[in-house]
């Protein structure tokens, strides 16, 4: 009873922050994103009826391993709840062994839980034979992934550019594809300016969001934005997408910075890149924009034609530690190459 899945992280254009329902993990609006081909989680899950306990290990891009326990934070607990839910669905009693390998820094705002939870559900369902029985349908799989605790993980269930639909109930909230990976040759250069795990996890941040005095303003602001973003993607309108994505980033971070307690993710490195991008847009006229999830690292989006120019310019920013080069990617998939 062993299976392995690979799932990409993704970068959100209209972001999920705060929830309508904390049990069902329902977001407050439709959110959308692009899957990233260089930011992957590969996860092997094995179930065995003679094992009493679960063993979970996560390894990052530099091979640093972390043993995850049910006593950890909300993010760690989501992993064990997900294993329990899958066992219940399959009427299976026994333990699980999970090993997850990521190609990028963990917990640093590069959607590690998106990639990790999506791969965990994909591999777990395949190992327990649930995939054939219940979730051959990718929409249903995306609902199950959302219940693991992450809407961004649910968006990684489909290929390319995707959106997770808003609904006030579990059934209506699922992921659909906006366009396949080869629709638009955007490049996401992730400028890594901080590798350490953020102080406020997204799991906690979603619960704090409505304590911000700007929360209601964000809800008003979000109205119609996902539709406009989807149009920009379908029309391959770079400037339109740039404006929507940058505005949404700053709008979301205004809520983050003003929640109680506050989630202040920007660092001096973040600001260095934002100011550089502003000058590349205003003075050079390069097609480039920024978007930032829950962390300090900046996703710098450009076109294939400008990839080398922007890469070089980013390398010259003193606070950039490394750059991850991503193209639009396929989503969650099963592989025969097990980690153990
Ligand atoms: C700011 O709880 O889905 O990235 O951040 O990867 O832990 P992780 O996942 P999740 O929250 C996503 C928050 C966000 C915005 C987004 O991806 O929509």
Short mmCIF file of C-alpha atoms and ligand atoms in Angstrom, two decimals:
data_model
loop_
_atom_site.label_atom_id
_atom_site.label_comp_id
_atom_site.label_asym_id
_atom_site.label_seq_id
_atom_site.Cartn_x
_atom_site.Cartn_y
_atom_site.Cartn_z
CA UNK A 1 0.00 0.00 0.00
CA UNK A 2 2.54 2.52 -1.19
CA UNK A 3 2.25 5.37 -3.68
CA UNK A 4 4.16 8.50 -4.67
CA UNK A 5 2.85 11.79 -6.01
CA UNK A 6 4.50 14.94 -7.32
CA UNK A 7 2.80 18.29 -6.94
CA UNK A 8 3.91 21.81 -7.86
CA UNK A 9 3.65 24.87 -5.62
CA UNK A 10 1.82 27.74 -7.26
CA UNK A 11 1.89 31.52 -7.22
CA UNK A 12 -1.44 33.21 -6.56
CA UNK A 13 -2.55 36.26 -8.55
CA UNK A 14 -5.77 36.85 -6.57
CA UNK A 15 -4.85 35.56 -3.16
CA UNK A 16 -6.56 33.50 -0.50
CA UNK A 17 -6.19 35.05 2.96
CA UNK A 18 -8.82 34.59 5.66
CA UNK A 19 -11.75 32.22 5.49
CA UNK A 20 -15.52 32.09 5.41
CA UNK A 21 -15.48 28.76 7.23
CA UNK A 22 -12.51 27.44 9.22
CA UNK A 23 -13.71 23.82 9.33
CA UNK A 24 -14.30 23.52 5.60
CA UNK A 25 -11.41 25.88 4.72
CA UNK A 26 -13.70 27.93 2.47
CA UNK A 27 -12.04 31.07 1.07
CA UNK A 28 -13.89 34.40 0.92
CA UNK A 29 -13.57 34.75 -2.86
CA UNK A 30 -12.46 32.87 -5.94
CA UNK A 31 -8.65 32.77 -6.04
CA UNK A 32 -6.35 31.90 -8.91
CA UNK A 33 -2.74 30.98 -9.59
CA UNK A 34 -0.09 29.52 -11.88
CA UNK A 35 1.68 26.22 -11.08
CA UNK A 36 5.48 26.40 -10.79
CA UNK A 37 7.67 23.76 -12.42
CA UNK A 38 10.79 24.27 -10.28
CA UNK A 39 9.00 24.29 -6.91
CA UNK A 40 7.91 20.70 -6.44
CA UNK A 41 7.03 18.35 -3.58
CA UNK A 42 7.54 14.62 -4.14
CA UNK A 43 5.80 12.57 -1.46
CA UNK A 44 5.79 8.83 -0.84
CA UNK A 45 3.10 7.45 1.47
CA UNK A 46 2.94 3.87 2.71
CA UNK A 47 0.19 2.43 4.92
CA UNK A 48 0.65 -0.77 6.92
CA UNK A 49 -1.95 -2.35 9.19
CA UNK A 50 0.70 -3.61 11.63
CA UNK A 51 2.12 -0.10 12.28
CA UNK A 52 0.73 1.62 15.36
CA UNK A 53 2.06 5.13 14.73
CA UNK A 54 2.61 7.50 11.83
CA UNK A 55 6.09 8.62 10.82
CA UNK A 56 6.37 11.84 8.81
CA UNK A 57 9.58 13.43 7.52
CA UNK A 58 9.91 16.54 5.35
CA UNK A 59 13.21 17.34 3.59
CA UNK A 60 13.96 20.71 2.01
CA UNK A 61 16.02 21.69 -1.04
CA UNK A 62 19.32 21.47 0.85
CA UNK A 63 18.49 18.04 2.30
CA UNK A 64 17.65 19.26 5.79
CA UNK A 65 15.19 16.76 7.28
CA UNK A 66 12.50 17.55 9.83
CA UNK A 67 10.55 14.92 11.76
CA UNK A 68 6.96 16.14 11.96
CA UNK A 69 4.89 15.30 15.05
CA UNK A 70 1.19 15.75 15.89
CA UNK A 71 2.30 18.08 18.70
CA UNK A 72 3.66 20.60 16.17
CA UNK A 73 1.89 23.75 14.95
CA UNK A 74 -1.33 23.93 12.94
CA UNK A 75 0.49 23.14 9.70
CA UNK A 76 1.95 19.91 11.12
CA UNK A 77 -1.39 18.93 12.62
CA UNK A 78 -3.03 19.32 9.19
CA UNK A 79 -0.81 16.47 7.95
CA UNK A 80 -1.98 14.07 10.68
CA UNK A 81 -5.64 15.12 10.29
CA UNK A 82 -5.31 14.45 6.57
CA UNK A 83 -3.90 10.96 7.21
CA UNK A 84 -6.78 10.29 9.65
CA UNK A 85 -9.38 11.48 7.15
CA UNK A 86 -7.98 9.28 4.39
CA UNK A 87 -7.87 6.25 6.74
CA UNK A 88 -11.49 6.83 7.73
CA UNK A 89 -12.61 7.12 4.11
CA UNK A 90 -10.82 3.87 3.24
CA UNK A 91 -11.91 2.15 6.49
CA UNK A 92 -8.24 1.36 7.10
CA UNK A 93 -6.68 0.80 10.51
CA UNK A 94 -2.90 1.09 10.86
CA UNK A 95 0.00 3.49 10.57
CA UNK A 96 1.49 5.51 7.75
CA UNK A 97 5.03 6.35 6.73
CA UNK A 98 5.38 9.63 4.82
CA UNK A 99 8.50 11.13 3.28
CA UNK A 100 8.19 14.42 1.44
CA UNK A 101 11.04 16.03 -0.51
CA UNK A 102 10.82 19.65 -1.62
CA UNK A 103 12.93 21.43 -4.21
CA UNK A 104 12.69 24.81 -2.44
CA UNK A 105 12.87 26.39 1.07
CA UNK A 106 10.03 25.26 3.37
CA UNK A 107 7.65 27.68 5.11
CA UNK A 108 9.20 30.75 3.52
CA UNK A 109 6.23 31.97 1.46
CA UNK A 110 6.77 29.77 -1.57
CA UNK A 111 3.60 27.73 -0.94
CA UNK A 112 5.32 24.66 0.51
CA UNK A 113 2.05 23.54 2.05
CA UNK A 114 0.35 23.87 -1.33
CA UNK A 115 2.81 21.48 -2.90
CA UNK A 116 3.16 19.28 0.20
CA UNK A 117 -0.52 18.79 1.08
CA UNK A 118 -1.54 18.29 -2.52
CA UNK A 119 1.14 15.58 -2.98
CA UNK A 120 0.18 14.01 0.38
CA UNK A 121 -3.48 13.65 -0.62
CA UNK A 122 -2.58 12.47 -4.13
CA UNK A 123 -0.19 9.79 -2.83
CA UNK A 124 -2.40 8.84 0.13
CA UNK A 125 -5.48 8.35 -2.03
CA UNK A 126 -3.52 6.28 -4.51
CA UNK A 127 -1.94 4.13 -1.75
CA UNK A 128 -5.34 3.42 -0.19
CA UNK A 129 -7.03 2.75 -3.53
CA UNK A 130 -9.34 5.73 -2.94
CA UNK A 131 -8.31 7.43 -6.14
CA UNK A 132 -10.01 4.87 -8.36
CA UNK A 133 -13.03 4.44 -6.10
CA UNK A 134 -13.85 8.00 -5.20
CA UNK A 135 -11.72 10.69 -6.69
CA UNK A 136 -10.89 9.93 -10.28
CA UNK A 137 -12.63 13.20 -10.89
CA UNK A 138 -10.05 16.01 -10.36
CA UNK A 139 -12.73 18.42 -9.09
CA UNK A 140 -13.58 16.03 -6.28
CA UNK A 141 -9.88 15.53 -5.58
CA UNK A 142 -9.51 19.32 -5.26
CA UNK A 143 -12.29 19.42 -2.63
CA UNK A 144 -10.53 16.69 -0.68
CA UNK A 145 -7.22 18.56 -0.90
CA UNK A 146 -8.91 21.76 0.38
CA UNK A 147 -10.14 19.81 3.40
CA UNK A 148 -6.51 18.94 4.17
CA UNK A 149 -6.18 22.60 5.18
CA UNK A 150 -5.00 24.54 2.17
CA UNK A 151 -6.85 26.23 -0.68
CA UNK A 152 -3.59 26.89 -2.44
CA UNK A 153 -2.94 23.11 -2.33
CA UNK A 154 -6.32 22.55 -3.96
CA UNK A 155 -5.31 24.88 -6.82
CA UNK A 156 -2.29 22.64 -7.56
CA UNK A 157 -4.60 19.72 -8.41
CA UNK A 158 -5.08 20.92 -12.01
CA UNK A 159 -2.54 21.77 -14.74
CA UNK A 160 -1.24 25.23 -15.61
CA UNK A 161 -3.31 28.29 -14.66
CA UNK A 162 -6.12 27.40 -12.26
CA UNK A 163 -8.79 28.88 -10.03
CA UNK A 164 -10.49 27.68 -6.89
CA UNK A 165 -14.12 28.77 -7.06
CA UNK A 166 -15.85 30.64 -4.27
CA UNK A 167 -18.89 28.96 -2.71
CA UNK A 168 -20.60 29.06 0.64
CA UNK A 169 -20.62 25.26 0.82
CA UNK A 170 -18.16 22.37 0.39
CA UNK A 171 -19.67 21.02 -2.82
CA UNK A 172 -19.51 24.32 -4.74
CA UNK A 173 -15.91 25.13 -3.78
CA UNK A 174 -13.50 23.34 -6.09
CA UNK A 175 -10.71 23.95 -8.59
CA UNK A 176 -11.02 24.36 -12.35
CA UNK A 177 -8.41 25.00 -15.01
CA UNK A 178 -8.25 28.47 -16.58
CA UNK A 179 -5.65 27.49 -19.18
CA UNK A 180 -3.05 24.74 -19.73
CA UNK A 181 0.68 25.36 -18.98
CA UNK A 182 1.58 26.04 -22.62
CA UNK A 183 -1.09 28.76 -22.95
CA UNK A 184 1.29 31.57 -21.92
CA UNK A 185 5.07 31.50 -21.54
CA UNK A 186 5.24 33.52 -18.34
CA UNK A 187 8.28 33.03 -16.13
CA UNK A 188 8.28 33.32 -12.34
CA UNK A 189 11.73 34.16 -10.97
CA UNK A 190 11.45 33.66 -7.22
CA UNK A 191 13.96 36.01 -5.61
CA UNK A 192 14.86 34.31 -2.34
CA UNK A 193 15.82 36.96 0.23
CA UNK A 194 14.99 34.90 3.37
CA UNK A 195 15.16 31.14 3.92
CA UNK A 196 13.97 30.95 7.52
CA UNK A 197 10.42 29.79 8.40
CA UNK A 198 7.99 32.64 8.87
CA UNK A 199 6.87 33.52 12.41
CA UNK A 200 3.14 33.48 11.60
CA UNK A 201 2.18 30.46 9.50
CA UNK A 202 -0.51 30.88 6.85
CA UNK A 203 -2.63 28.43 8.85
CA UNK A 204 -2.65 30.90 11.76
CA UNK A 205 -2.79 33.97 9.52
CA UNK A 206 -6.09 32.87 7.97
CA UNK A 207 -7.61 32.91 11.46
CA UNK A 208 -6.23 36.38 12.24
CA UNK A 209 -7.22 38.08 8.99
CA UNK A 210 -10.64 39.36 10.06
CA UNK A 211 -9.09 41.14 13.06
CA UNK A 212 -7.62 43.72 10.65
CA UNK A 213 -9.52 47.03 10.42
CA UNK A 214 -9.05 46.69 6.63
CA UNK A 215 -10.74 43.30 6.41
CA UNK A 216 -14.12 44.57 5.17
CA UNK A 217 -12.36 46.85 2.72
CA UNK A 218 -10.55 43.80 1.32
CA UNK A 219 -13.82 41.91 0.93
CA UNK A 220 -15.27 44.85 -1.08
CA UNK A 221 -12.07 45.14 -3.08
CA UNK A 222 -12.10 41.45 -4.06
CA UNK A 223 -15.47 41.70 -5.80
CA UNK A 224 -14.98 40.91 -9.51
CA UNK A 225 -11.17 40.73 -9.27
CA UNK A 226 -10.84 36.99 -9.95
CA UNK A 227 -12.96 37.33 -13.10
CA UNK A 228 -10.80 40.22 -14.35
CA UNK A 229 -7.64 38.22 -13.63
CA UNK A 230 -8.98 35.19 -15.45
CA UNK A 231 -9.72 37.45 -18.46
CA UNK A 232 -6.18 38.87 -18.33
CA UNK A 233 -4.77 35.33 -18.36
CA UNK A 234 -7.01 34.20 -21.23
CA UNK A 235 -6.21 37.36 -23.23
CA UNK A 236 -2.49 37.09 -22.31
CA UNK A 237 -2.71 40.75 -21.30
CA UNK A 238 0.53 41.22 -19.31
CA UNK A 239 -0.12 44.79 -18.14
CA UNK A 240 -3.63 43.98 -16.98
CA UNK A 241 -2.41 40.94 -15.02
CA UNK A 242 0.50 42.98 -13.60
CA UNK A 243 -1.81 45.66 -12.20
CA UNK A 244 -4.27 43.15 -10.73
CA UNK A 245 -1.59 40.95 -9.15
CA UNK A 246 0.49 43.79 -7.68
CA UNK A 247 -2.58 45.55 -6.30
CA UNK A 248 -3.83 42.32 -4.74
CA UNK A 249 -0.45 41.64 -3.13
CA UNK A 250 -0.32 45.04 -1.44
CA UNK A 251 -4.00 44.86 -0.49
CA UNK A 252 -3.52 41.44 1.17
CA UNK A 253 -0.32 42.51 2.93
CA UNK A 254 -2.11 45.60 4.32
CA UNK A 255 -4.54 43.17 6.01
CA UNK A 256 -1.68 40.95 7.19
CA UNK A 257 0.30 43.85 8.67
CA UNK A 258 -2.71 45.19 10.55
CA UNK A 259 -4.13 42.00 12.03
CA UNK A 260 -3.76 41.26 15.75
CA UNK A 261 -1.16 39.92 16.24
CA UNK A 262 0.34 41.32 13.06
CA UNK A 263 1.88 39.22 10.31
CA UNK A 264 4.61 41.46 8.92
CA UNK A 265 6.35 39.39 6.27
CA UNK A 266 8.29 42.04 4.34
CA UNK A 267 12.01 42.46 5.07
CA UNK A 268 14.60 44.92 3.80
CA UNK A 269 15.31 42.37 1.05
CA UNK A 270 11.65 42.39 -0.02
CA UNK A 271 11.65 46.18 -0.26
CA UNK A 272 14.90 46.19 -2.24
CA UNK A 273 13.29 44.02 -4.92
CA UNK A 274 10.01 45.99 -4.94
CA UNK A 275 11.87 49.26 -5.50
CA UNK A 276 14.06 47.67 -8.20
CA UNK A 277 10.98 46.38 -10.04
CA UNK A 278 9.35 49.79 -9.82
CA UNK A 279 12.37 51.34 -11.51
CA UNK A 280 12.57 48.58 -14.18
CA UNK A 281 8.90 49.25 -14.99
CA UNK A 282 9.17 53.06 -15.00
CA UNK A 283 12.65 53.62 -16.40
CA UNK A 284 13.42 50.56 -18.55
CA UNK A 285 9.88 49.66 -19.69
CA UNK A 286 10.57 45.95 -19.06
CA UNK A 287 7.55 43.62 -18.78
CA UNK A 288 7.89 42.63 -15.14
CA UNK A 289 5.75 42.64 -12.01
CA UNK A 290 5.88 41.42 -8.42
CA UNK A 291 3.63 39.28 -6.31
CA UNK A 292 4.31 38.06 -2.76
CA UNK A 293 2.60 35.32 -0.76
CA UNK A 294 2.90 34.89 3.01
CA UNK A 295 6.63 35.45 3.30
CA UNK A 296 9.49 37.78 2.43
CA UNK A 297 10.42 36.24 -0.90
CA UNK A 298 9.35 38.00 -4.07
CA UNK A 299 7.86 36.26 -7.11
CA UNK A 300 9.10 38.29 -10.06
CA UNK A 301 6.95 37.58 -13.11
CA UNK A 302 8.12 38.28 -16.64
CA UNK A 303 7.97 36.82 -20.14
CA UNK A 304 10.29 34.22 -21.67
CA UNK A 305 11.85 36.97 -23.86
CA UNK A 306 12.89 39.01 -20.81
CA UNK A 307 13.87 36.11 -18.54
CA UNK A 308 17.63 36.57 -18.93
CA UNK A 309 17.50 40.35 -18.58
CA UNK A 310 15.46 40.19 -15.38
CA UNK A 311 17.52 37.28 -13.99
CA UNK A 312 20.70 39.31 -14.46
CA UNK A 313 19.19 42.43 -12.93
CA UNK A 314 17.89 40.46 -9.94
CA UNK A 315 21.30 38.84 -9.42
CA UNK A 316 22.72 42.32 -9.01
CA UNK A 317 20.38 43.09 -6.09
CA UNK A 318 22.61 42.68 -3.04
CA UNK A 319 20.01 40.97 -0.84
CA UNK A 320 19.05 38.21 -3.26
CA UNK A 321 20.42 34.88 -1.98
CA UNK A 322 19.21 32.70 -4.85
CA UNK A 323 16.73 32.73 -7.73
CA UNK A 324 14.34 29.89 -8.59
CA UNK A 325 13.36 29.92 -12.28
CA UNK A 326 9.83 28.65 -12.91
CA UNK A 327 7.70 28.05 -15.98
CA UNK A 328 3.97 27.22 -15.87
CA UNK A 329 3.64 23.58 -14.82
CA UNK A 330 1.36 20.60 -14.86
CA UNK A 331 -0.41 19.86 -11.58
CA UNK A 332 -0.61 16.91 -9.20
CA UNK A 333 0.44 13.57 -10.70
CA UNK A 334 1.29 10.03 -9.60
CA UNK A 335 4.73 8.54 -10.29
CA UNK A 336 6.28 5.06 -9.93
CA UNK A 337 9.51 6.47 -8.49
CA UNK A 338 9.14 5.99 -4.74
CA UNK A 339 11.45 7.77 -2.29
CA UNK A 340 11.70 4.65 -0.05
C1 LIG B 1 -0.69 34.04 0.98
O1 LIG B 1 -2.93 27.97 3.76
O2 LIG B 1 -3.29 27.68 1.28
O3 LIG B 1 -0.06 32.09 -0.23
O4 LIG B 1 0.76 29.54 2.52
O5 LIG B 1 1.33 27.38 1.46
O6 LIG B 1 0.74 27.46 3.88
P1 LIG B 1 0.53 28.07 2.52
O7 LIG B 1 -0.98 27.73 2.10
P2 LIG B 1 -2.45 28.26 2.37
O8 LIG B 1 -2.40 29.84 2.23
C2 LIG B 1 -2.06 30.50 1.07
C3 LIG B 1 -1.82 31.93 1.38
C4 LIG B 1 -1.17 32.76 0.31
C5 LIG B 1 -2.13 33.17 -0.79
C6 LIG B 1 -2.49 32.12 -1.82
O9 LIG B 1 -1.67 31.25 -2.16
O10 LIG B 1 -3.62 32.23 -2.32
#
